Each structure stands twice: as structure tokens, then as C-alpha cells.
Amino acid sequence: MNIHEVIRAPVVTEKSDRARETENAYTFEVDRRATKLEIKAAVKQFFNVDVVDVRTAVVRGKNKRVGRNIGRRPNWKKAVVVLKEGQAIDLFDLGV
């Protein structure tokens, strides 16, 4: 799998910001078929950092309603990647 297919987007929430500051853990939306080893290799190659740990979870899609029609958002996979101490990904450090 291509590294651009594995990592889809960063997940920026209050919880992921707290994990980044305290645990040096970064959260990404990844392809549902990607394994932990593929995620680790993709982050290492794409951002040039050392990965210590990868935790994954499948996030269930919510039911959404538009008028009287009910639809469903798709399920997606989240990966929390812990980096080696002293390393960071500049994409998340916006200095805000």
C-alpha cells in the first residue's frame, strides 16, 4: 500500500492535542485496511521520525438525519502514533 493511501488526514481535536502535548502521541485517520506495521512505516517515511508505538481503533459512523431521511456516515479507522522522545511532527505544531 502506498504511504499516501495509508495516511488520509490528521485528526485535530482537544483530546488529540492533549495527547500530543503529554504523551508525544499524534492521531491520524488511516485506511481501514492498513495494518499497524504499514502505518508505522508510512509515518516514519513520510515525516522522517522514529515511531515507538501504534494504537488503532475503528470509529463507528454516526446516523445522521436530513429532513425525514436517515443516512449513515461511514466507519473510519483512527491511528494514534507515539513518537520517540524529543521528536515532533511540524504539521501539528502551528504555534497557536
Tab-separated table of C-alpha atoms in Angstrom:
chain	number	residue	atom	x	y	z
A	1	MET	CA	0.000	0.000	0.000
A	2	ASN	CA	1.276	3.492	-0.883
A	3	ILE	CA	2.058	5.825	2.057
A	4	HIS	CA	-0.338	8.401	0.637
A	5	GLU	CA	-3.095	5.784	0.706
A	6	VAL	CA	-2.343	4.718	4.288
A	7	ILE	CA	-2.409	8.150	5.955
A	8	ARG	CA	-5.516	10.081	4.973
A	9	ALA	CA	-5.644	13.078	7.319
A	10	PRO	CA	-4.584	14.282	10.753
A	11	VAL	CA	-7.224	14.273	13.473
A	12	VAL	CA	-7.156	17.594	15.332
A	13	THR	CA	-9.340	17.586	18.436
A	14	GLU	CA	-8.889	18.735	22.026
A	15	LYS	CA	-8.189	15.168	23.110
A	16	SER	CA	-5.581	14.607	20.388
A	17	ASP	CA	-3.915	17.945	21.254
A	18	ARG	CA	-3.670	16.904	24.907
A	19	ALA	CA	-2.166	13.529	23.908
A	20	ARG	CA	0.334	15.286	21.659
A	21	GLU	CA	1.462	17.581	24.471
A	22	THR	CA	1.609	14.991	27.270
A	23	GLU	CA	2.425	11.670	25.568
A	24	ASN	CA	4.029	12.813	22.273
A	25	ALA	CA	1.192	10.931	20.505
A	26	TYR	CA	-0.196	12.034	17.134
A	27	THR	CA	-3.592	10.971	15.753
A	28	PHE	CA	-4.336	10.227	12.095
A	29	GLU	CA	-7.256	8.992	10.036
A	30	VAL	CA	-5.933	5.983	8.124
A	31	ASP	CA	-7.176	3.487	5.550
A	32	ARG	CA	-9.388	0.811	7.115
A	33	ARG	CA	-7.293	-1.984	5.574
A	34	ALA	CA	-3.959	-0.616	6.866
A	35	THR	CA	-2.106	-2.658	9.475
A	36	LYS	CA	-0.082	-1.265	12.371
A	37	LEU	CA	3.177	-2.126	10.608
A	38	GLU	CA	2.083	-0.294	7.442
A	39	ILE	CA	1.015	2.744	9.488
A	40	LYS	CA	4.348	2.763	11.346
A	41	ALA	CA	6.325	2.552	8.084
A	42	ALA	CA	4.234	5.263	6.415
A	43	VAL	CA	4.635	7.746	9.289
A	44	LYS	CA	8.364	7.004	9.526
A	45	GLN	CA	8.890	7.516	5.797
A	46	PHE	CA	6.546	10.483	5.331
A	47	PHE	CA	7.552	12.585	8.367
A	48	ASN	CA	11.099	11.210	8.917
A	49	VAL	CA	10.553	10.399	12.620
A	50	ASP	CA	11.025	7.315	14.816
A	51	VAL	CA	7.773	5.584	15.839
A	52	VAL	CA	7.629	3.863	19.239
A	53	ASP	CA	4.012	2.615	19.315
A	54	VAL	CA	0.885	2.474	17.143
A	55	ARG	CA	-2.637	2.077	18.542
A	56	THR	CA	-5.638	1.699	16.239
A	57	ALA	CA	-9.410	1.830	16.587
A	58	VAL	CA	-12.331	1.622	14.184
A	59	VAL	CA	-14.646	4.576	14.791
A	60	ARG	CA	-18.274	3.793	14.056
A	61	GLY	CA	-20.118	6.164	11.731
A	62	LYS	CA	-22.999	8.155	13.170
A	63	ASN	CA	-26.591	8.086	11.976
A	64	LYS	CA	-27.470	11.471	10.504
A	65	ARG	CA	-30.848	12.846	9.564
A	66	VAL	CA	-31.719	15.319	6.803
A	67	GLY	CA	-35.401	16.147	6.998
A	68	ARG	CA	-37.191	12.843	7.348
A	69	ASN	CA	-34.471	10.841	5.609
A	70	ILE	CA	-31.974	8.995	7.769
A	71	GLY	CA	-28.492	8.284	6.442
A	72	ARG	CA	-25.307	6.960	7.929
A	73	ARG	CA	-21.750	8.252	7.887
A	74	PRO	CA	-19.149	5.623	7.026
A	75	ASN	CA	-16.961	3.885	9.596
A	76	TRP	CA	-13.326	5.027	9.667
A	77	LYS	CA	-10.086	3.936	11.256
A	78	LYS	CA	-8.080	6.065	13.676
A	79	ALA	CA	-4.399	5.515	14.492
A	80	VAL	CA	-2.586	7.023	17.476
A	81	VAL	CA	1.154	7.079	16.785
A	82	VAL	CA	3.621	7.627	19.655
A	83	LEU	CA	6.942	9.144	18.620
A	84	LYS	CA	10.383	8.852	20.176
A	85	GLU	CA	11.086	11.367	22.951
A	86	GLY	CA	12.287	14.710	21.613
A	87	GLN	CA	10.812	14.288	18.127
A	88	ALA	CA	7.776	16.078	16.722
A	89	ILE	CA	5.756	16.445	13.538
A	90	ASP	CA	5.743	20.080	12.358
A	91	LEU	CA	2.273	19.715	10.813
A	92	PHE	CA	0.694	19.774	14.279
A	93	ASP	CA	2.906	22.450	15.857
A	94	LEU	CA	1.213	25.554	14.486
A	95	GLY	CA	2.339	27.759	17.357
A	96	VAL	CA	-1.174	28.945	18.152
